[in-house]
Amino acid sequence: MSTLQTWIDDAKDLARTAITEAILGTDDDLGPPSPVAADRRRVETIGLHNLLPYDQYDPATELYYNTDSVGFVLVVAPQTGADAELTRSLHGIYDSMPAGYGVQWLLLADPIIDESLNAYVDLRRQYAESGAAPSFYLEQAERRAASVRSKLGQPLFPGQNYSITDKRLLLSVVRKGSSDDLKLREEIQNLREVVGATLRSASLASRTAEPDDLKRFLWPILNPDAFFGDGADTLDQTYSGDKPIRDQLTVFGHHIRVKGTQLLFGLPPEEPDEPDTRIAVRSFGVHQYPTSKELWEMNNIVGSLFNDVHQYPCPYLITCGVVILDQSAVETRAALRGARATQNAESKIAKLQPELALQNRDWKAVSMQLTQGGSMCELYHTLTLFAPRKKMEQCVAAAKGIWRSERFKLFPMLTQQLTTFLSAMPMMLTSDMRDDLKRFRLITTKTTVNATDMAPVLGEWAGTDGRASLLFFGRRGTPTLVDIYSSSTNFNGFVDGTSGAGKSVLMNDVIGAFRSVGGIIRICDVGYSYEKQIDMAGGQYIDFKPGSRIIINAFSTAGADDENGLDSEVKFIRPIIARMVSPTAPITPFEGALLDVATRIVWKDYGQDGSPTLVRDALLTLKDQNNQPERIAYELAVRLEPFCKGGVYGEYVNGHTNVRLDNEVVGLELEHLNSDPQLRTVIMLGLTNQVTNEMYRFDRSRPKLFLQDEGWQIVGDDQETAD
């Protein structure tokens, strides 16, 4: 959308608001308009909690028995993307839903992430207190958690919108009725099983939301100051079965002020000069939908992956409500309206009324979706923002930009903030709520294909199972706990990026994370990126500089016994010898065979006392088919000469390896070999071989991390080295 069109749309919104205020009045002139005054009296008289339907939960049936309805709620793990298969699977939810049911998807961006932060800190406390890791790492984790907590509920960086929020997804299904209706209870129980199976087929993990889950979800929504505190009150909330659920959802002395444009939670300032610390809650409806939408596009509703401007600077709640209709009645009505729209579009007056062609196109699209298995439904979306009162306008501007970029037009629900807010809660979409939303023109007729394509079920990757070793935050603010060892098949990975992109910063964090949980760290560094990290960890830093007399010999770091056999040892040593004789190009298969024979001879005769010099000598003893000295073997011996005793590199690779891996953290710095890449590659391979032996042959109960900086330099063109 162009900037000019954006200005025009904003101007229309302002004009519409001004007209409404002129007709209904505002809080600043003639008093609140009558709908606002009525809502205010309701809240002040009976309290917000009494407007909620939640009564009892039956653990036997896993159903909620509300004041005038029966329903169930599922906790669902948001997906990170969508394809055609996921869309088809989700559409099955509506296929199985009888008429009269209300289905709601609720996606809450919740800044209360104490569970993640506590797991991150507590893991390090366990190792620091047992002496398995330096206490420095515990203090570092505590400071990081405190820094994150100080920014929760607000932008993380000045002048930007990016904020940290966890994405919590609920699916609620409800129907008006009584808990005494045995037929209704049985129908909803069966429906819950069908919905659960459908979610599993869509790879959406789900479970029944018990009262503790419902309270955890609703508590900060109904007490929004919790979004901007430490979250402890929210985590402490537990369900008590001796009183209705709704009576446990708000604090005592709960105060809410209903205004024409928003709800204000908290007590107003007692003196005019005191700051207003109340939390504003503002709800929006959607009165203009995109002409087309795919489910995968809904990922951007929670924030743009690439555009930092299109992020939410505050907590928010997105609700999508779907009312299932009687298909026999609505399909007949749809056919009649479609025929009427076609007739109007083909009439002579259509030239003067272009909207008739658009209506005809819409009804044709409806007819096509109905023939493809879709059905008619009623649909609405709401967006609810939570922010300190003085910062609400900034949050509104950011949210409108996000939804506008996805072709949704938000509308401020002037004078109907309370009803819109309530309609965003789970299990609120009964026939009575549907009638209210219909009067406000918030709910519109769509197809279940539309409902599937616009469901807010996509969030952001939230990390791996396992320990809270690494704490990251996604591009949309989701806390991401990662454990490299959570995989059951492969623990290897790589980090790449341009110069200055932060590779070393990331790897320093990885090193600290695994040292803080008692891990063993081995580092091959080029550029002193990890010197300070190793020093803080109490490790050993070995600088490979002139005069250091460091020796790394692949033979002396191989296995000392026959446990792994001759082949196992040779396959690690031979590629290193191959790099010595051919540092820039792959060797031929015949050259590889000759090196294999010579390496085997040296290992069988000398074991760990072997050296490149002895390999050279072995090559010179090899004979061809005529029992003459093998010419290719002689060439290999000559090419190996620089790494033999007396050669330019001989002192670094002959003799026993003196790099000892007896410290928890060991780093080898190769910066001084930048001018000699041939030797640097050989040393890198030698250290890799030494660390590999340590990792696979000794104490495998502890996590071990080997970081190879500039690792691309050791990967040659030969398959042996790559393997």
XYZ file of C-alpha atoms in Angstrom:
723
model
C 0.000 0.000 0.000
C 1.360 3.424 -0.936
C 2.122 6.107 1.628
C -0.596 8.321 0.116
C -3.184 5.561 0.517
C -2.062 5.044 4.112
C -2.605 8.727 4.866
C -6.043 8.586 3.272
C -7.063 5.551 5.346
C -5.802 7.173 8.570
C -7.694 10.358 7.722
C -10.878 8.339 7.245
C -10.374 6.710 10.649
C -9.923 10.103 12.311
C -12.985 11.483 10.589
C -15.054 8.469 11.595
C -13.903 8.849 15.198
C -14.679 12.567 15.185
C -18.199 11.959 13.853
C -18.832 9.317 16.506
C -17.627 11.607 19.272
C -19.703 14.467 17.939
C -22.840 12.325 18.024
C -22.247 10.299 21.197
C -20.090 12.686 23.175
C -16.806 11.965 24.971
C -15.652 11.664 28.541
C -14.278 15.169 28.318
C -17.423 17.117 27.389
C -20.979 15.953 28.007
C -20.070 12.749 29.812
C -19.761 9.243 28.433
C -22.084 8.055 25.653
C -24.893 5.820 26.848
C -23.310 2.444 25.867
C -20.153 3.368 27.766
C -22.135 4.580 30.766
C -24.127 1.338 30.813
C -20.984 -0.796 30.643
C -19.370 1.301 33.341
C -22.330 0.780 35.643
C -22.245 -2.980 35.010
C -18.578 -3.240 35.918
C -18.853 -0.971 38.954
C -21.975 -2.741 40.217
C -21.138 -6.427 39.838
C -17.415 -6.470 38.950
C -15.658 -7.614 35.800
C -15.331 -11.206 36.997
C -19.105 -11.588 37.196
C -19.387 -10.817 33.491
C -17.371 -13.966 32.770
C -19.146 -17.320 32.367
C -16.523 -19.653 33.892
C -18.042 -21.715 36.688
C -16.847 -25.297 37.230
C -14.502 -27.826 35.646
C -15.200 -31.553 35.565
C -11.907 -33.519 35.509
C -13.784 -36.716 34.624
C -15.145 -35.360 31.350
C -12.523 -32.586 30.954
C -15.350 -30.148 30.231
C -16.090 -26.677 31.565
C -19.623 -26.110 32.857
C -20.266 -22.399 32.546
C -23.227 -20.287 33.614
C -25.086 -20.846 30.340
C -22.814 -23.035 28.226
C -20.654 -26.155 28.083
C -17.251 -26.270 26.390
C -13.649 -27.370 26.366
C -10.310 -25.647 25.904
C -7.098 -27.051 24.433
C -3.557 -25.754 24.889
C -1.947 -25.876 21.447
C 1.691 -25.437 20.445
C 1.824 -22.787 17.685
C 3.289 -23.909 14.393
C 6.236 -22.064 12.828
C 4.946 -22.207 9.259
C 2.189 -23.657 7.123
C 1.767 -25.588 3.907
C -1.186 -26.989 1.973
C -1.233 -30.184 4.050
C -1.481 -28.283 7.342
C -4.260 -26.130 5.906
C -6.252 -29.175 4.788
C -5.830 -30.821 8.179
C -6.960 -27.736 10.110
C -9.990 -27.375 7.870
C -11.176 -30.702 9.219
C -11.939 -29.027 12.566
C -14.848 -27.165 11.019
C -16.004 -30.158 8.976
C -16.601 -32.074 12.194
C -18.302 -29.203 14.032
C -22.133 -29.257 14.318
C -24.162 -26.084 13.850
C -24.501 -23.763 16.822
C -20.949 -24.167 18.157
C -18.530 -21.307 18.685
C -14.849 -21.966 17.924
C -12.145 -19.536 19.037
C -8.413 -19.407 18.366
C -6.641 -17.215 20.918
C -2.980 -16.250 20.492
C -1.532 -14.342 23.452
C 1.846 -12.592 23.252
C 2.768 -12.882 26.922
C 5.870 -11.124 28.316
C 5.769 -13.166 31.538
C 8.632 -15.527 30.697
C 9.794 -16.276 34.233
C 9.564 -20.030 33.585
C 12.230 -19.746 30.869
C 14.429 -17.326 32.801
C 14.222 -19.379 35.990
C 15.134 -22.566 34.121
C 18.127 -20.799 32.565
C 19.420 -19.499 35.916
C 18.570 -22.544 38.045
C 20.503 -24.861 35.752
C 23.667 -22.844 36.361
C 23.016 -22.548 40.084
C 22.994 -26.336 40.326
C 26.520 -26.630 38.877
C 27.953 -23.549 40.588
C 26.836 -24.687 44.043
C 28.257 -28.184 43.491
C 31.601 -26.766 42.361
C 31.340 -28.301 38.888
C 31.479 -24.861 37.220
C 32.825 -21.412 38.156
C 30.357 -19.233 40.086
C 31.070 -16.467 37.581
C 28.639 -18.079 35.146
C 25.814 -18.111 37.683
C 26.298 -14.405 38.347
C 26.382 -13.770 34.599
C 23.088 -15.651 34.108
C 21.427 -13.829 37.013
C 22.430 -10.450 35.592
C 21.176 -11.381 32.157
C 17.827 -12.540 33.539
C 17.496 -9.335 35.581
C 18.239 -7.220 32.517
C 15.587 -9.026 30.466
C 13.014 -8.742 33.267
C 13.556 -4.992 33.476
C 12.413 -4.656 29.855
C 9.430 -7.001 29.832
C 6.216 -5.506 28.517
C 8.056 -2.756 26.644
C 10.462 -2.417 23.712
C 13.835 -3.996 24.382
C 15.780 -1.210 22.660
C 15.115 2.557 22.687
C 13.471 3.822 19.527
C 12.414 0.354 18.356
C 9.254 -1.740 18.646
C 10.857 -5.146 19.266
C 9.707 -6.635 22.583
C 10.041 -10.064 24.204
C 6.868 -12.139 24.470
C 6.083 -15.828 24.607
C 3.362 -16.983 22.213
C 0.576 -18.973 23.931
C -2.181 -20.526 21.822
C -5.567 -21.798 23.004
C -8.435 -23.379 21.083
C -11.837 -23.174 22.727
C -15.098 -24.790 21.623
C -18.395 -23.918 23.330
C -22.120 -24.242 22.896
C -24.964 -22.666 24.787
C -26.618 -25.173 27.059
C -26.726 -26.674 30.530
C -24.457 -29.156 32.257
C -27.604 -31.147 33.019
C -28.013 -31.926 29.310
C -26.444 -35.401 29.084
C -26.782 -35.510 25.301
C -24.911 -32.215 24.935
C -22.157 -33.351 27.286
C -21.665 -36.589 25.351
C -21.635 -34.714 22.041
C -18.980 -32.255 23.240
C -16.823 -35.046 24.682
C -16.853 -36.854 21.342
C -16.163 -33.590 19.579
C -13.110 -32.965 21.766
C -11.641 -36.317 20.729
C -12.215 -35.528 17.063
C -10.649 -32.074 17.366
C -7.635 -33.503 19.215
C -7.100 -36.094 16.488
C -7.386 -33.411 13.817
C -4.753 -31.300 15.533
C -2.425 -34.285 15.760
C -2.845 -34.904 12.025
C -1.851 -31.264 11.494
C 1.292 -31.786 13.653
C -0.077 -29.361 16.249
C 0.696 -30.748 19.693
C -2.211 -30.152 22.084
C -3.566 -31.119 25.476
C -6.628 -30.293 27.538
C -6.398 -26.948 29.287
C -7.140 -27.598 32.941
C -8.210 -24.785 35.297
C -4.596 -23.966 36.194
C -3.863 -23.508 32.482
C -6.938 -21.352 32.014
C -6.022 -19.201 35.014
C -2.444 -18.852 33.779
C -3.759 -17.615 30.441
C -6.480 -15.281 31.742
C -4.861 -13.834 34.869
C -2.586 -11.282 33.139
C -5.323 -10.421 30.619
C -7.754 -9.528 33.406
C -5.020 -8.067 35.636
C -2.817 -6.463 32.957
C -0.455 -4.802 35.430
C 1.033 -8.341 35.711
C 2.342 -7.908 32.157
C 4.562 -5.090 33.379
C 5.756 -6.534 36.713
C 7.880 -9.518 37.581
C 5.197 -12.084 36.787
C 5.468 -13.819 40.157
C 1.763 -13.329 40.951
C 0.795 -14.980 37.694
C 2.978 -18.025 38.275
C 1.579 -18.436 41.797
C -2.031 -18.739 40.616
C -3.566 -22.163 41.250
C -7.132 -23.350 40.912
C -9.285 -23.979 43.949
C -12.285 -26.251 43.420
C -14.366 -24.814 46.243
C -15.492 -21.684 44.369
C -16.367 -20.696 40.799
C -13.461 -20.204 38.421
C -14.526 -16.639 37.567
C -14.139 -15.631 41.229
C -10.464 -16.634 41.056
C -9.479 -14.605 37.997
C -9.095 -11.082 39.405
C -7.392 -9.626 42.453
C -9.388 -8.253 45.362
C -10.042 -4.566 44.937
C -9.882 -4.962 41.163
C -10.640 -1.604 39.540
C -11.538 -1.030 35.900
C -12.752 2.138 34.192
C -14.741 1.780 30.956
C -14.132 4.570 28.479
C -15.230 5.134 24.920
C -11.904 4.201 23.334
C -10.349 1.829 25.868
C -10.481 0.189 29.281
C -8.296 1.459 32.110
C -7.123 -0.986 34.775
C -5.882 0.265 38.121
C -6.607 3.186 40.424
C -6.503 6.713 39.004
C -4.013 9.177 40.546
C -5.312 10.798 43.720
C -3.711 14.162 42.979
C -3.668 16.006 39.637
C 0.132 16.194 39.577
C 0.634 12.474 40.232
C 1.572 10.273 37.259
C -1.158 8.061 35.812
C 0.189 4.503 36.084
C -2.962 2.767 34.902
C -2.758 0.125 32.187
C -4.826 0.809 29.083
C -6.484 -2.031 27.192
C -7.731 -1.214 23.714
C -9.557 -3.612 21.413
C -9.957 -3.501 17.648
C -12.130 -5.359 15.220
C -11.516 -6.097 11.556
C -14.011 -4.494 9.201
C -12.111 -5.079 5.969
C -10.473 -8.400 5.127
C -7.941 -9.214 2.391
C -9.411 -10.303 -0.921
C -7.240 -13.426 -0.627
C -5.206 -14.912 2.189
C -3.136 -18.037 2.723
C -2.495 -19.599 6.116
C 1.294 -19.267 5.819
C 0.890 -15.482 5.529
C -0.618 -15.327 9.029
C 2.900 -15.789 10.370
C 3.458 -12.061 9.815
C 0.499 -11.121 12.029
C 2.773 -11.719 15.048
C 5.438 -9.447 13.576
C 7.593 -9.223 10.499
C 10.626 -11.470 10.165
C 12.657 -8.793 8.373
C 11.045 -5.394 8.987
C 11.951 -4.152 12.477
C 9.232 -1.479 12.295
C 6.484 -4.096 12.045
C 6.878 -5.433 15.581
C 4.568 -5.092 18.573
C 5.988 -2.864 21.345
C 3.538 -4.286 23.907
C 1.665 -7.468 24.885
C -1.305 -8.337 22.675
C -4.085 -10.877 22.188
C -5.357 -11.998 18.786
C -8.699 -13.801 18.742
C -10.380 -15.441 15.770
C -13.958 -16.540 16.399
C -15.948 -18.845 14.118
C -19.668 -19.601 14.459
C -20.772 -22.804 12.744
C -24.016 -22.346 10.779
C -26.773 -24.691 9.622
C -25.420 -25.625 6.197
C -28.722 -26.643 4.566
C -30.155 -23.201 5.229
C -27.110 -21.064 4.449
C -26.152 -22.918 1.258
C -29.609 -22.296 -0.167
C -29.321 -18.636 0.793
C -25.831 -18.468 -0.695
C -27.088 -19.917 -3.978
C -29.897 -17.337 -4.148
C -27.597 -14.434 -3.323
C -25.026 -15.660 -5.813
C -27.617 -15.813 -8.560
C -28.870 -12.370 -7.636
C -25.312 -10.981 -7.666
C -24.693 -12.433 -11.138
C -27.933 -10.908 -12.394
C -27.008 -7.490 -10.988
C -23.468 -7.648 -12.412
C -24.856 -8.313 -15.896
C -27.495 -5.577 -15.735
C -27.210 -2.214 -17.469
C -26.840 -0.354 -14.163
C -23.648 -2.339 -13.360
C -21.641 0.162 -15.419
C -22.650 2.874 -12.954
C -22.137 0.701 -9.861
C -18.736 -1.066 -10.023
C -19.304 -2.633 -6.608
C -21.845 -4.989 -8.200
C -19.027 -6.684 -10.111
C -17.052 -7.069 -6.884
C -20.062 -8.607 -5.138
C -20.505 -11.028 -8.014
C -16.832 -12.002 -7.820
C -17.118 -12.621 -4.056
C -20.173 -14.834 -4.392
C -18.524 -16.813 -7.165
C -15.542 -17.370 -4.851
C -17.957 -18.532 -2.127
C -19.629 -20.918 -4.564
C -16.259 -22.337 -5.603
C -15.189 -22.913 -2.001
C -18.498 -24.618 -1.228
C -18.009 -27.004 -4.152
C -14.477 -27.783 -2.865
C -15.707 -28.950 0.518
C -15.986 -25.666 2.372
C -19.058 -24.510 4.231
C -20.515 -21.220 5.405
C -19.699 -19.741 8.790
C -19.606 -16.433 10.613
C -16.194 -15.036 11.405
C -14.597 -12.227 13.396
C -11.124 -11.165 14.460
C -10.168 -8.947 17.362
C -6.856 -7.489 18.413
C -6.410 -6.419 22.035
C -3.423 -4.310 23.064
C -2.096 -3.873 26.625
C 0.122 -0.877 27.385
C 0.703 1.904 29.913
C -1.812 4.631 29.181
C 0.721 7.165 27.914
C 2.276 4.678 25.491
C -0.921 3.280 24.002
C -0.953 5.515 20.910
C 2.529 4.380 19.932
C 1.418 0.753 20.276
C -1.726 1.372 18.246
C 0.271 2.909 15.402
C 2.633 -0.083 15.318
C -0.218 -2.619 15.403
C -2.143 -0.889 12.633
C 0.977 -0.916 10.489
C 1.427 -4.667 10.986
C -2.174 -5.499 10.107
C -2.285 -3.025 7.226
C 0.794 -4.640 5.706
C -1.134 -7.937 5.768
C -4.153 -6.274 4.078
C -6.408 -6.202 7.157
C -8.159 -2.965 8.097
C -8.549 -2.554 11.863
C -11.409 -0.568 13.315
C -11.452 0.905 16.839
C -14.551 -0.424 18.579
C -15.684 2.961 19.847
C -18.139 2.757 22.767
C -18.032 -1.061 22.594
C -14.686 -1.722 24.204
C -16.040 -3.896 27.019
C -18.035 -6.205 24.747
C -15.143 -6.539 22.299
C -12.767 -7.277 25.172
C -15.082 -10.000 26.504
C -15.517 -11.502 23.035
C -11.749 -12.106 22.937
C -11.923 -14.503 25.914
C -12.125 -18.289 25.542
C -15.562 -19.965 25.610
C -17.343 -16.626 25.175
C -18.693 -17.274 21.671
C -22.180 -18.493 22.492
C -25.277 -17.565 20.500
C -25.840 -14.560 22.781
C -22.371 -13.149 22.104
C -22.820 -13.852 18.415
C -26.005 -11.745 18.410
C -24.188 -8.850 20.102
C -21.316 -8.994 17.619
C -23.800 -9.127 14.761
C -25.424 -5.908 15.984
C -22.021 -4.231 16.140
C -21.257 -5.486 12.591
C -18.072 -7.081 13.898
C -18.985 -10.585 12.732
C -19.394 -11.303 9.029
C -20.333 -14.251 6.836
C -17.385 -16.156 5.396
C -16.522 -19.730 4.482
C -14.677 -22.221 6.649
C -11.863 -22.070 4.077
C -11.495 -18.384 4.976
C -11.620 -19.281 8.665
C -8.798 -21.791 8.216
C -6.628 -19.478 6.126
C -6.930 -16.647 8.658
C -6.530 -18.631 11.881
C -3.817 -17.177 14.186
C -2.106 -20.516 14.749
C 1.409 -19.556 13.634
C 4.002 -18.322 16.083
C 7.762 -18.692 16.240
C 10.207 -21.481 16.991
C 10.510 -21.799 20.775
C 13.648 -23.923 20.971
C 14.424 -27.548 21.721
C 13.578 -30.002 24.435
C 16.223 -30.685 27.019
C 18.176 -28.415 29.332
C 18.061 -24.620 29.220
C 21.665 -24.381 28.078
C 21.347 -21.468 25.647
C 18.852 -18.607 25.793
C 18.024 -16.814 22.562
C 15.148 -14.612 21.404
C 13.493 -14.943 17.999
C 13.030 -12.213 15.418
C 9.488 -11.786 16.758
C 10.545 -11.779 20.403
C 9.882 -15.391 21.390
C 12.253 -16.766 24.073
C 14.117 -19.742 22.618
C 15.851 -22.241 24.903
C 18.306 -24.438 23.022
C 20.219 -27.534 24.059
C 22.701 -28.694 21.427
C 22.582 -32.173 22.947
C 18.789 -32.490 22.626
C 19.197 -34.237 19.269
C 19.190 -38.030 19.337
C 21.208 -38.455 16.152
C 23.689 -35.656 15.519
C 25.430 -33.094 17.703
C 27.322 -31.275 14.957
C 26.650 -27.847 13.502
C 28.224 -24.796 11.955
C 27.969 -21.023 12.261
C 28.561 -18.762 9.282
C 28.188 -15.073 8.568
C 29.938 -12.039 7.188
C 32.777 -10.333 8.995
C 31.474 -8.499 12.039
C 28.106 -10.263 12.006
C 28.627 -11.651 15.517
C 29.905 -15.195 15.000
C 32.506 -14.927 17.762
C 30.004 -13.264 20.116
C 27.618 -16.165 19.600
C 30.304 -18.788 20.082
C 31.545 -17.105 23.256
C 27.996 -17.470 24.567
C 27.966 -21.141 23.554
C 31.304 -21.737 25.305
C 30.114 -20.034 28.491
C 26.813 -21.915 28.404
C 28.417 -25.349 28.309
C 31.197 -24.554 30.738
C 28.531 -23.331 33.171
C 26.932 -26.794 33.182
C 30.186 -28.674 33.759
C 31.045 -29.236 30.117
C 34.503 -29.897 28.677
C 35.509 -27.328 26.053
C 38.181 -27.597 23.362
C 38.847 -24.641 21.058
C 40.997 -24.196 17.976
C 41.069 -20.410 17.597
C 42.335 -18.068 14.901
C 42.340 -14.435 16.004
C 42.221 -14.388 19.830
C 38.408 -14.320 19.866
C 38.128 -16.581 22.916
C 41.179 -15.668 24.992
C 39.228 -13.735 27.640
C 36.449 -16.327 27.770
C 38.995 -19.090 28.403
C 40.719 -16.993 31.065
C 37.417 -16.366 32.903
C 36.674 -20.089 32.736
C 40.001 -20.853 34.393
C 41.152 -22.696 31.288
C 44.466 -23.163 29.473
C 45.254 -20.932 26.485
C 48.087 -22.138 24.236
C 49.456 -19.617 21.756
C 51.126 -21.280 18.774
C 53.771 -18.600 18.184
C 57.434 -18.740 17.223
C 59.515 -20.327 19.947
C 56.532 -21.982 21.655
C 57.953 -25.481 20.885
C 54.474 -26.931 20.474
C 54.276 -30.393 18.930
C 51.102 -31.973 17.548
C 51.836 -35.411 16.123
C 48.859 -37.435 14.847
C 50.535 -40.721 15.829
C 51.065 -39.848 19.487
C 47.460 -38.668 19.916
C 45.955 -41.844 18.464
C 44.678 -44.698 20.627
C 47.255 -46.385 22.845
C 45.681 -49.839 22.689
C 44.236 -52.191 20.116
C 40.642 -51.632 21.234
C 39.676 -49.838 18.019
C 41.920 -51.809 15.669
C 44.482 -50.829 13.081
C 41.959 -49.530 10.549
C 40.378 -47.172 13.086
C 43.704 -45.520 13.866
C 44.973 -45.308 10.296
C 41.825 -43.652 8.983
C 42.463 -40.680 11.285
C 46.205 -40.405 10.660
C 46.310 -40.925 6.884
C 44.308 -37.765 5.913
C 46.732 -35.648 7.942
C 49.734 -37.177 6.143
C 47.852 -36.616 2.852
C 47.533 -32.917 3.661
C 51.270 -32.732 4.322
C 52.127 -34.132 0.890
C 49.358 -32.257 -0.962
C 48.121 -29.174 0.926
C 46.092 -27.599 -1.896
C 44.839 -30.443 -4.104
C 43.348 -33.897 -3.538
C 45.627 -36.887 -3.868
C 44.947 -39.638 -6.407
C 43.510 -43.001 -5.319
C 46.865 -44.676 -5.984
C 48.706 -42.078 -3.882
C 46.173 -42.633 -1.121
C 46.781 -46.383 -1.268
C 50.530 -45.890 -0.952
C 50.101 -43.572 2.036
C 47.787 -46.137 3.591
C 50.400 -48.870 3.269
C 53.188 -46.666 4.672
C 51.040 -45.440 7.586
C 50.062 -49.003 8.485
C 53.709 -50.081 8.477
C 54.679 -47.257 10.844
C 51.707 -47.827 13.186
C 52.333 -51.580 13.402
C 56.051 -51.091 14.090
C 56.056 -47.969 16.254
C 52.486 -47.246 17.423
C 52.321 -43.895 19.215
C 56.036 -43.386 18.623
C 55.412 -43.022 14.899
C 55.994 -39.761 13.020
C 55.870 -38.245 9.518
C 59.621 -38.906 9.263
C 59.026 -42.636 9.715
C 56.226 -42.519 7.119
C 58.674 -40.988 4.671
C 61.145 -43.764 5.398
C 58.401 -46.369 4.909
C 57.455 -44.853 1.553
C 61.056 -45.176 0.374
C 60.966 -48.928 1.094
C 57.925 -49.626 -1.091
C 58.556 -51.621 -4.304
C 56.692 -51.762 -7.598
C 55.638 -54.899 -9.532
C 59.207 -55.348 -10.756
C 60.571 -55.216 -7.231
C 62.062 -51.834 -7.984
C 61.602 -48.699 -5.774
C 58.089 -47.359 -6.369
C 58.426 -44.064 -8.260
C 55.155 -42.533 -6.960
C 56.089 -43.528 -3.414
C 59.425 -41.801 -3.880
C 57.622 -38.616 -5.078
C 55.360 -38.729 -2.002
C 58.394 -39.099 0.254
C 60.003 -36.056 -1.323
C 56.790 -34.013 -0.938
C 56.600 -35.097 2.701
C 60.153 -33.905 3.374
C 59.187 -30.435 4.781
C 57.335 -32.199 7.657
C 60.187 -34.565 8.485
C 63.021 -34.026 10.930
C 65.249 -31.315 9.570
C 62.431 -29.960 7.378
C 60.964 -26.491 7.718
C 57.939 -27.821 9.669
C 59.538 -30.920 11.157
C 59.859 -29.605 14.702
C 56.072 -29.104 14.990
C 54.891 -32.591 14.000
C 57.636 -35.026 15.065
C 57.974 -36.301 18.612
C 55.301 -36.703 21.275
C 52.398 -34.256 21.322
C 52.875 -31.825 24.197
C 49.436 -30.165 24.025
C 47.779 -31.704 27.069
C 44.009 -31.882 27.347
C 43.910 -32.178 31.134
C 42.096 -28.877 31.749
C 38.335 -28.393 31.541
C 38.840 -25.683 28.918
C 41.744 -25.714 26.472
C 42.255 -23.262 23.625
C 44.917 -23.400 20.918
C 45.577 -20.067 19.167
C 46.874 -20.298 15.574
C 46.852 -16.611 14.628
C 50.628 -16.631 14.100
C 50.240 -19.290 11.400
C 48.092 -17.081 9.146
C 51.124 -16.518 6.937
C 51.713 -20.260 6.684
C 48.342 -21.874 5.828
C 49.971 -25.208 4.919
C 51.234 -25.775 8.456
C 48.081 -24.286 10.016
C 45.836 -26.783 8.236
C 47.980 -29.702 9.379
C 47.975 -28.471 12.982
C 44.180 -27.994 12.861
C 43.709 -31.557 11.627
C 46.113 -32.874 14.246
C 44.254 -31.169 17.070
C 40.944 -32.380 15.647
C 42.280 -35.912 15.733
C 43.454 -35.502 19.325
C 40.117 -34.091 20.495
C 38.185 -36.775 18.608
C 40.095 -39.476 20.458
C 39.361 -37.779 23.764
C 35.651 -37.346 23.031
C 34.966 -40.878 21.902
C 37.326 -42.835 24.144
C 37.115 -41.169 27.531
C 34.322 -40.246 30.001
C 31.259 -39.855 27.784
C 29.007 -38.932 30.702
C 29.903 -35.238 30.457
C 29.000 -32.902 27.585
C 31.989 -32.088 25.390
C 32.234 -29.209 22.949
C 34.897 -28.814 20.267
C 34.916 -25.449 18.521
C 36.930 -25.225 15.312
C 37.293 -21.557 14.351
C 37.710 -20.962 10.615
C 36.821 -24.616 10.163
C 36.407 -24.241 6.404
C 40.185 -24.114 6.118
C 40.643 -27.775 7.090
C 38.019 -29.107 4.671
C 39.880 -29.940 1.490
C 38.734 -31.361 -1.820
C 39.390 -34.958 -0.802
C 36.643 -37.165 0.551
C 38.867 -38.589 3.298
C 39.383 -35.249 5.020
C 35.732 -34.307 4.644
C 34.656 -37.566 6.287
